[in-house]
Structure formats: structure tokens, C-alpha cells
PDB file of C-alpha atoms in Angstrom:
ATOM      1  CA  UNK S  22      -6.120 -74.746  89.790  1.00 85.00           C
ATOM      2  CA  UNK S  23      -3.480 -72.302  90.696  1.00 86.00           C
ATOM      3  CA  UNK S  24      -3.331 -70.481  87.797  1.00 89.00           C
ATOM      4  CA  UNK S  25      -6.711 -70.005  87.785  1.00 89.00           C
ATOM      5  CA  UNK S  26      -6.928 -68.912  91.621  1.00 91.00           C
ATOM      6  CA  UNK S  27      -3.784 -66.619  90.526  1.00 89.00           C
ATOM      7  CA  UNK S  28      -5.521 -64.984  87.885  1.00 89.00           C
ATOM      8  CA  UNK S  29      -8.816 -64.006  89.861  1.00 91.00           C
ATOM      9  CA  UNK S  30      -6.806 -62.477  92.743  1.00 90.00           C
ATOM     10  CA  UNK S  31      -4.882 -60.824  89.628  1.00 91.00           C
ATOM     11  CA  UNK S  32      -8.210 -59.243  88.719  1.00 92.00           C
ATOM     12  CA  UNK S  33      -9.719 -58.369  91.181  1.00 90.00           C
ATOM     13  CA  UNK S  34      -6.601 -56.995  92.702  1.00 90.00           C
ATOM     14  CA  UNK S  35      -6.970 -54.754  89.020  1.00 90.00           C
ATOM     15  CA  UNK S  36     -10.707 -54.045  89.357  1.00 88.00           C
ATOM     16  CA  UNK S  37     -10.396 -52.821  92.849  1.00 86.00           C
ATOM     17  CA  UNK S  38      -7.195 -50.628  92.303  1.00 83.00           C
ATOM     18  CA  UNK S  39      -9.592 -49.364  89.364  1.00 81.00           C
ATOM     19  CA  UNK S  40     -12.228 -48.319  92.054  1.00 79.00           C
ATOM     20  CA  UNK S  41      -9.357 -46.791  94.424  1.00 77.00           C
ATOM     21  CA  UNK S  42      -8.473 -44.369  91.622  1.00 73.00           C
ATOM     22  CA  UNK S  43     -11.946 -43.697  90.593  1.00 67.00           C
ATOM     23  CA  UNK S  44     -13.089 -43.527  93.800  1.00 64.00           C
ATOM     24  CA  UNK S  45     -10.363 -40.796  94.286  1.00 67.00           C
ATOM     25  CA  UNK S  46     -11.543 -38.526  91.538  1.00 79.00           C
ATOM     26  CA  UNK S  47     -13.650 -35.760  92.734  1.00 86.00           C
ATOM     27  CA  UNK S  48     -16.068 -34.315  90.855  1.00 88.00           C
ATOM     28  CA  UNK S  49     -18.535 -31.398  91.036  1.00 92.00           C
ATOM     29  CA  UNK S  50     -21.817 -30.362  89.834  1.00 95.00           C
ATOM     30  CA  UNK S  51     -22.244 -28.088  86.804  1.00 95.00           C
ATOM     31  CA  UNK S  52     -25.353 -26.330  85.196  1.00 95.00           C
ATOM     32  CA  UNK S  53     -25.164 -27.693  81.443  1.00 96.00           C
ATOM     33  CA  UNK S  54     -27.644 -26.196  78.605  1.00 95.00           C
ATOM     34  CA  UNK S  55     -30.324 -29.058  78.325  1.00 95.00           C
ATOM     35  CA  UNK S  56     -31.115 -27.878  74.538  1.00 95.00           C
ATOM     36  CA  UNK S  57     -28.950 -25.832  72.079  1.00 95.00           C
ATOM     37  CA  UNK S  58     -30.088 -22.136  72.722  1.00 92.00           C
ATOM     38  CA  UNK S  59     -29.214 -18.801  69.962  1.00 87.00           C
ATOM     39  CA  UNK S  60     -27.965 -15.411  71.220  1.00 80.00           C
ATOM     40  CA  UNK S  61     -30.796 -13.254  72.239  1.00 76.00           C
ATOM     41  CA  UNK S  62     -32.882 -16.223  73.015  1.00 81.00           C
ATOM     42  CA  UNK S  63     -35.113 -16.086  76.301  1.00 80.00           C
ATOM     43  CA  UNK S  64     -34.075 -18.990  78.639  1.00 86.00           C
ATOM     44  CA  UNK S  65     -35.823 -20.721  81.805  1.00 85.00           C
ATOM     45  CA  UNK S  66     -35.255 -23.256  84.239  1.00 86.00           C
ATOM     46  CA  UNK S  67     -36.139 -26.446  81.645  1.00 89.00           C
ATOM     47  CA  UNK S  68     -33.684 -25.379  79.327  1.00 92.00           C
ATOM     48  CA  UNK S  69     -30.517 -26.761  81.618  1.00 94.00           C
ATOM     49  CA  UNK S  70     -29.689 -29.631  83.948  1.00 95.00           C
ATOM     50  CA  UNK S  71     -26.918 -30.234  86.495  1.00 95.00           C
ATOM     51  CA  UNK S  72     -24.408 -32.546  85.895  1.00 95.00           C
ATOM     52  CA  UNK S  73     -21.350 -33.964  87.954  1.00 94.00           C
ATOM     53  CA  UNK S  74     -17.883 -33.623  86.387  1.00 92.00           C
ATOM     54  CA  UNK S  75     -14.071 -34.015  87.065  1.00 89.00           C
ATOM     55  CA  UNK S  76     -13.302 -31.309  89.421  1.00 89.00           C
ATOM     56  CA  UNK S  77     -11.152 -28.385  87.232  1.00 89.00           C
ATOM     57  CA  UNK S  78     -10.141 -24.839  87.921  1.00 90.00           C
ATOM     58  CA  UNK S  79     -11.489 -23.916  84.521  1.00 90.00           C
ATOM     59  CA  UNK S  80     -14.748 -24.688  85.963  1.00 91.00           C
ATOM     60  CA  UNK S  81     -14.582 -22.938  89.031  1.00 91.00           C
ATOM     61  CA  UNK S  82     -17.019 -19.697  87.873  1.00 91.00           C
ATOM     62  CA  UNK S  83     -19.399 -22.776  85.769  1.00 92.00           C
ATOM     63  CA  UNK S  84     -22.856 -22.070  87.972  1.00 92.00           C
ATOM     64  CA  UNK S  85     -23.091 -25.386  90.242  1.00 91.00           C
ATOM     65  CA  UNK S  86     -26.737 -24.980  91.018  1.00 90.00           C
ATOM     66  CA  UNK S  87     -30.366 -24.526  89.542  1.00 89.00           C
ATOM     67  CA  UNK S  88     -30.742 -21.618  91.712  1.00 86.00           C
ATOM     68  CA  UNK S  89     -28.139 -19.951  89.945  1.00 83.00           C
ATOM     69  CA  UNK S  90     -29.772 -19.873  86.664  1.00 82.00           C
ATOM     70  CA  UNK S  91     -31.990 -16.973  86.078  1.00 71.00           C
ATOM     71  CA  UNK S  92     -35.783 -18.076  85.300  1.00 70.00           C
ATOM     72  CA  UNK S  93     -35.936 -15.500  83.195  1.00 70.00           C
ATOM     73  CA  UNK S  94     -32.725 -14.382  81.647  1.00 80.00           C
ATOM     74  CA  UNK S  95     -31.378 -14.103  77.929  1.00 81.00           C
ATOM     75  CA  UNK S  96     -28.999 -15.943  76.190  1.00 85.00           C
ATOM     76  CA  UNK S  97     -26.307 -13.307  75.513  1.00 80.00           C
ATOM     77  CA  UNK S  98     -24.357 -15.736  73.075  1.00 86.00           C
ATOM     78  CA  UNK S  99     -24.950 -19.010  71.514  1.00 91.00           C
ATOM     79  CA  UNK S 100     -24.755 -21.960  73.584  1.00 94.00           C
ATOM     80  CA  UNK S 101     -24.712 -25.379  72.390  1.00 96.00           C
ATOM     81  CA  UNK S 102     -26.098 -28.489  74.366  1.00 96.00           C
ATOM     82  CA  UNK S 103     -23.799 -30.249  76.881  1.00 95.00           C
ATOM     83  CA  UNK S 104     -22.313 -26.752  77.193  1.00 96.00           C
ATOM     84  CA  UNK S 105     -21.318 -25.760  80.845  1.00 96.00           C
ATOM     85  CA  UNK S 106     -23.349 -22.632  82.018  1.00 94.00           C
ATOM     86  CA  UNK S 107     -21.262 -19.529  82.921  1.00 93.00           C
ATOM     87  CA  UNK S 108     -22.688 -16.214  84.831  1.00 86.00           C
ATOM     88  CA  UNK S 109     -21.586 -13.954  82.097  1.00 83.00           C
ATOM     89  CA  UNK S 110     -23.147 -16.138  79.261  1.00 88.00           C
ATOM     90  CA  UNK S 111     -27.074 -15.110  80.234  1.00 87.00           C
ATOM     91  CA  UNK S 112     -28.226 -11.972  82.012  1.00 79.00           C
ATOM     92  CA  UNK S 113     -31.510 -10.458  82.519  1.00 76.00           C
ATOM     93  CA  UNK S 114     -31.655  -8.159  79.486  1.00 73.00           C
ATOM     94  CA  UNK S 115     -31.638  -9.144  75.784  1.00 78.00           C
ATOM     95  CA  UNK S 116     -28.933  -9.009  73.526  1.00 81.00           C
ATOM     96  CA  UNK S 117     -29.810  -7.883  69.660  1.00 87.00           C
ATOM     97  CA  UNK S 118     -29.098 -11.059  67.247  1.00 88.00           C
ATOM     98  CA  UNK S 119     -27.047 -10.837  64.539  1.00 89.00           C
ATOM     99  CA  UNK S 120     -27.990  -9.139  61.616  1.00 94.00           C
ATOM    100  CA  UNK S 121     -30.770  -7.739  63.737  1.00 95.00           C
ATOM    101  CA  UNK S 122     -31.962  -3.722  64.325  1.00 95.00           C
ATOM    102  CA  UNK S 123     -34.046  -2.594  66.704  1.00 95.00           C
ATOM    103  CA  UNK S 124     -36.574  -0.445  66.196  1.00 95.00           C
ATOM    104  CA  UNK S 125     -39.639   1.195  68.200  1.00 94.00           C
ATOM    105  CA  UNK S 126     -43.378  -0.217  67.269  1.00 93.00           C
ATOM    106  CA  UNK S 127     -46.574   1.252  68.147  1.00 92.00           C
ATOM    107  CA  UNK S 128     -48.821  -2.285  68.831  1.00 91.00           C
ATOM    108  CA  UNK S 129     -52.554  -2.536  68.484  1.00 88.00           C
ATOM    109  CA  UNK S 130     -52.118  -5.569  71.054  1.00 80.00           C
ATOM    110  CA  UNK S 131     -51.842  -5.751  74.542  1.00 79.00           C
ATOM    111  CA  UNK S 132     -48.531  -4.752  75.278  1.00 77.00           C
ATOM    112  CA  UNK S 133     -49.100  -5.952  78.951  1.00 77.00           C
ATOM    113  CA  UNK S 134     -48.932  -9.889  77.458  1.00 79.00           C
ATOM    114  CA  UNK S 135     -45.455  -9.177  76.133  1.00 82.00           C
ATOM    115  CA  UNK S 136     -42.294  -9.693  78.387  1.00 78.00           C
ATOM    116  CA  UNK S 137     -38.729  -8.546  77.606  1.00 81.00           C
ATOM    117  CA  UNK S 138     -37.326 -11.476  75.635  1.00 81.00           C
ATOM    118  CA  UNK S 139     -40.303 -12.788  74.128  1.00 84.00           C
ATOM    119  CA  UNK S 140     -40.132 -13.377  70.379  1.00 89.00           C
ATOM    120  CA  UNK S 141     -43.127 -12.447  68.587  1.00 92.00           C
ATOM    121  CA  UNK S 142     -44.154 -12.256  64.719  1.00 94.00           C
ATOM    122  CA  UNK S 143     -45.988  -8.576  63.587  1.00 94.00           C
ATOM    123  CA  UNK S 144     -48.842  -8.658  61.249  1.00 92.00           C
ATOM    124  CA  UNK S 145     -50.522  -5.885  59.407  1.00 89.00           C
ATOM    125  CA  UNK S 146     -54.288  -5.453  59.449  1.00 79.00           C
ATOM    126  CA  UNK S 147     -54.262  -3.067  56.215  1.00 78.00           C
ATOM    127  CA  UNK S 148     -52.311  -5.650  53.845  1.00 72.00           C
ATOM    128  CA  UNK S 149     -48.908  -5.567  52.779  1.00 70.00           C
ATOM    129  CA  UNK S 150     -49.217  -3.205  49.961  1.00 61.00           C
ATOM    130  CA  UNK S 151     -50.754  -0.497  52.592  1.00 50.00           C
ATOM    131  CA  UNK S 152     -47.502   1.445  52.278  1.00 48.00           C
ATOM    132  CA  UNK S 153     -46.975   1.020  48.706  1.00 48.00           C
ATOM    133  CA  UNK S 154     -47.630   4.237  46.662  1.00 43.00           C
ATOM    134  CA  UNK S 155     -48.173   1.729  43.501  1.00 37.00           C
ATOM    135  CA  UNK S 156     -51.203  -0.343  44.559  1.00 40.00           C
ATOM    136  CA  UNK S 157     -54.496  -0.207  43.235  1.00 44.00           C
ATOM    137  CA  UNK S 158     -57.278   0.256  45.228  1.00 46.00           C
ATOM    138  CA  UNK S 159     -59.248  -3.523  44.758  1.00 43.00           C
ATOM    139  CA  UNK S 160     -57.978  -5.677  47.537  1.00 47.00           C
ATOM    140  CA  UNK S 161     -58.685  -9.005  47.496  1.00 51.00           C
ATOM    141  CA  UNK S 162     -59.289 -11.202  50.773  1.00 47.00           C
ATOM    142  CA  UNK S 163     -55.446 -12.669  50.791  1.00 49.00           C
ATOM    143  CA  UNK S 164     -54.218  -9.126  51.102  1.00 54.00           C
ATOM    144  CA  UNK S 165     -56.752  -7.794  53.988  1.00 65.00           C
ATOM    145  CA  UNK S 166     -53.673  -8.919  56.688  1.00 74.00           C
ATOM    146  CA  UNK S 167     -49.892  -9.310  56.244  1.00 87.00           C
ATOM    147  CA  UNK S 168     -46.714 -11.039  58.005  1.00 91.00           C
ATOM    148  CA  UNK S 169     -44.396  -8.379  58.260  1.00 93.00           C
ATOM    149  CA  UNK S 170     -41.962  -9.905  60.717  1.00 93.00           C
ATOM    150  CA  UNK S 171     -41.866 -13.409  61.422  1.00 93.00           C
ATOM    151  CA  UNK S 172     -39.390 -13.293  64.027  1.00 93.00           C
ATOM    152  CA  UNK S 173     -39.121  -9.372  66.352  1.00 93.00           C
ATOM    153  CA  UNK S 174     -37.118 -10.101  69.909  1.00 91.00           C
ATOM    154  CA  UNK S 175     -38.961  -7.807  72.366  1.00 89.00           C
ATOM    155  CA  UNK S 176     -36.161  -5.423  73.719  1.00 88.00           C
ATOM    156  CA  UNK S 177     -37.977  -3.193  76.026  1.00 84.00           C
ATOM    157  CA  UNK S 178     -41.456  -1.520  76.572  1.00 78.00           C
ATOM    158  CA  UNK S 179     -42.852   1.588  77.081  1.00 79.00           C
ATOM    159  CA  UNK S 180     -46.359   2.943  77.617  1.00 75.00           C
ATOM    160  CA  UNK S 181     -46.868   3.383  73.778  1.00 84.00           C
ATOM    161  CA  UNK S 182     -44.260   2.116  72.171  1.00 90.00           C
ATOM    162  CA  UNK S 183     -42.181  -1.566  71.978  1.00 91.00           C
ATOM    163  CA  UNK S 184     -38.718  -1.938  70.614  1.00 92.00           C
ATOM    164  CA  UNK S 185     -38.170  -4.939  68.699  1.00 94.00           C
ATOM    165  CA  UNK S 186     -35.354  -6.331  67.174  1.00 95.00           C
ATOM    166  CA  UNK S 187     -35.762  -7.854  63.877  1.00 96.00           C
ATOM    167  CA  UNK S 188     -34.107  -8.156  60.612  1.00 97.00           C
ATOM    168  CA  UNK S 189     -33.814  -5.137  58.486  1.00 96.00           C
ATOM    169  CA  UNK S 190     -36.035  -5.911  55.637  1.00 96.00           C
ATOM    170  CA  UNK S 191     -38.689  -6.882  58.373  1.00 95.00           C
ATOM    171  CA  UNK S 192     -37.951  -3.504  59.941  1.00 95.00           C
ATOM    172  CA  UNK S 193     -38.530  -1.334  56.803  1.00 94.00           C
ATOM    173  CA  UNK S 194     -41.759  -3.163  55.935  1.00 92.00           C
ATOM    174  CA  UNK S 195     -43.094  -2.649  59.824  1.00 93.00           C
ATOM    175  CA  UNK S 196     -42.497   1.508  59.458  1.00 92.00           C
ATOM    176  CA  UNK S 197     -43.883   1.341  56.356  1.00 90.00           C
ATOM    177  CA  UNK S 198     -47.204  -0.187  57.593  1.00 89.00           C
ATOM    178  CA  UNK S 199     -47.058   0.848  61.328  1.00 85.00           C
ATOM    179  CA  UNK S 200     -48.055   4.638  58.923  1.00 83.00           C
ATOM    180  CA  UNK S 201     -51.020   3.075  57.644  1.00 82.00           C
ATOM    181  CA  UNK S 202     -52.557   0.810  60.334  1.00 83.00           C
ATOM    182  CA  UNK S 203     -52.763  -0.885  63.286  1.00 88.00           C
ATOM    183  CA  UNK S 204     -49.474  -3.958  63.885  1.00 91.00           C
ATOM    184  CA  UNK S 205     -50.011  -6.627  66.500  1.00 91.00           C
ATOM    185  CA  UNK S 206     -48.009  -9.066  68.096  1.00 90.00           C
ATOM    186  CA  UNK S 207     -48.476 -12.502  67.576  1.00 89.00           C
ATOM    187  CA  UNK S 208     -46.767 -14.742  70.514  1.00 83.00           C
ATOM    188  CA  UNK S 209     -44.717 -17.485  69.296  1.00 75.00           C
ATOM    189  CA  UNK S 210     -44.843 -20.616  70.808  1.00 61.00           C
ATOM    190  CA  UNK S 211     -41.466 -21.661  72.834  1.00 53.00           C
ATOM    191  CA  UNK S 212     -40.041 -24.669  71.303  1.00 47.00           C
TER     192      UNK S 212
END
């Protein structure tokens, strides 16, 4: 019987030195990215979460709050899930991707419905052979509209004209067209 009594007061003389120490850690809240976000990506509120964490001095600039995240900033680089937040990672402008160039757009759409930071795809009302000096004339009805950018990052806009940043090929294929016709903006869905 003593050996057992011993051996309980041995533990729980363990579990609550256990709690002591943890109990002595502090910790902090941090801003982590909820979801994996790509430079130039538009962020908001639902895209992050605060989370408490050992208290470090390589943390001390990490945003500690909701309110310090930006409803409606842009990912400046690529930030991966679980990754603390810092202030110089998003900022209210938006970056150009990678492999991206940005060019001005004269849109048939409203350009009201667009905000900096929205990603949009451009389509082509006079087909995708409309700036082709090779095509024939006959048009069937797959041709009457073209995709000419899947993906174009809304930089900035003006009274007549948008910049978008998009790939290059994208970008020769929208000056090409934006000649011959009207281009709208499609909104993309966030995901």
C-alpha cells in the first residue's frame, strides 16, 4: 500500500510541477493566414484568424489583432497557411505577380464594379481571330466571343482606361483585340 500511495504523490507531484511550468509560459495572440494566399492576391478579414503562441521577440511586429488586418489589402508576397501575419507582408495597393505585365485596357463593362485587387478574366466580343490579318471572313458561332485573359489583377482605374496585370501572351492578345472591339471584364469568383 505504500508504494502505491508513494507513487501517486510521485505523480501528481510531476503533473502539477508540469502545470507550474506551463502555467508560467506566456503567450500572445498572433494574426495567422487562415488559407494559403499568392502575391498580388486581394485579402479580407476571413482569410486569417488569431492564434495564441509562446511569447518571442521575433514576433513582436506579428499583427496581434483582427483590427490590424486591412479588409481590403493585397498580399504583397506569398503567404502560406499557419503563417504569422506581418504589417509589411499586405498593404493597400497591389503588387504585379510574377511573370506578370501590366498594361492599360479600355473595358466595355462597368468599370465602377471593379475594385483595385480584383482578379478578373477579359473576353472579346469580335472573336479571337479579330486581330489576325490571316482570317477569313465566315465566322462560325464558337468564334463570335473569345477568352483572352483568364486571369488580369486590376492595378488601378481611370475614367477610361484600367490597368491590368496579366501574363504576357494574355497581354499581346488583349491589344490586339482591344483594336478591333469592345473587352469586358468578367468577375471571378473568390475562392
Amino acid at each position: 500500500m505504500r508504494r502505491w500511495t508513494a507513487a501517486i504523490c510521485a505523480a501528481g507531484a510531476v503533473y502539477a510541477g508540469l502545470m507550474c511550468v506551463a502555467g508560467a509560459t506566456v503567450t500572445r495572440p498572433v494574426v495567422v493566414a487562415a488559407t494559403a494566399m499568392r502575391r498580388g492576391d486581394a485579402v479580407n478579414g476571413d482569410m486569417f484568424r488569431v492564434v495564441e503562441v509562446p511569447a518571442d521577440a521575433a514576433l513582436d511586429t506579428a499583427l496581434s489583432s483582427m483590427e490590424d488586418v486591412a479588409d481590403d489589402g493585397i498580399a504583397q508576397v506569398d503567404i502560406a497557411e499557419g503563417q504569422p501575419i506581418f504589417d509589411a507582408m499586405i498593404r493597400g495597393s497591389p503588387v504585379t505577380p510574377d511573370g506578370f505585365t501590366v498594361i492599360e485596357v479600355r473595358l466595355a463593362s462597368a468599370v465602377d464594379a471593379l475594385m483595385v485587387g480584383d482578379t478578373v478574366s477579359l473576353s472579346s466580343a469580335m472573336g479571337c481571330a479579330a486581330g489576325d490579318d490571316a482570317h477569313d471572313d465566315a465566322h462560325d458561332d464558337a468564334e463570335i466571343s473569345c477568352l483572352l485573359a483568364e486571369r488580369a489583377l486590376v492595378m488601378s482605374r481611370f475614367k477610361e482606361l484600367t490597368a491590368l496585370a496579366m501574363p504576357p501572351e494574355d497581354a499581346l492578345r488583349v491589344m490586339t483585340s482591344q483594336e478591333a472591339g469592345a473587352i469586358v471584364a468578367v468577375a471571378k469568383q473568390s475562392s
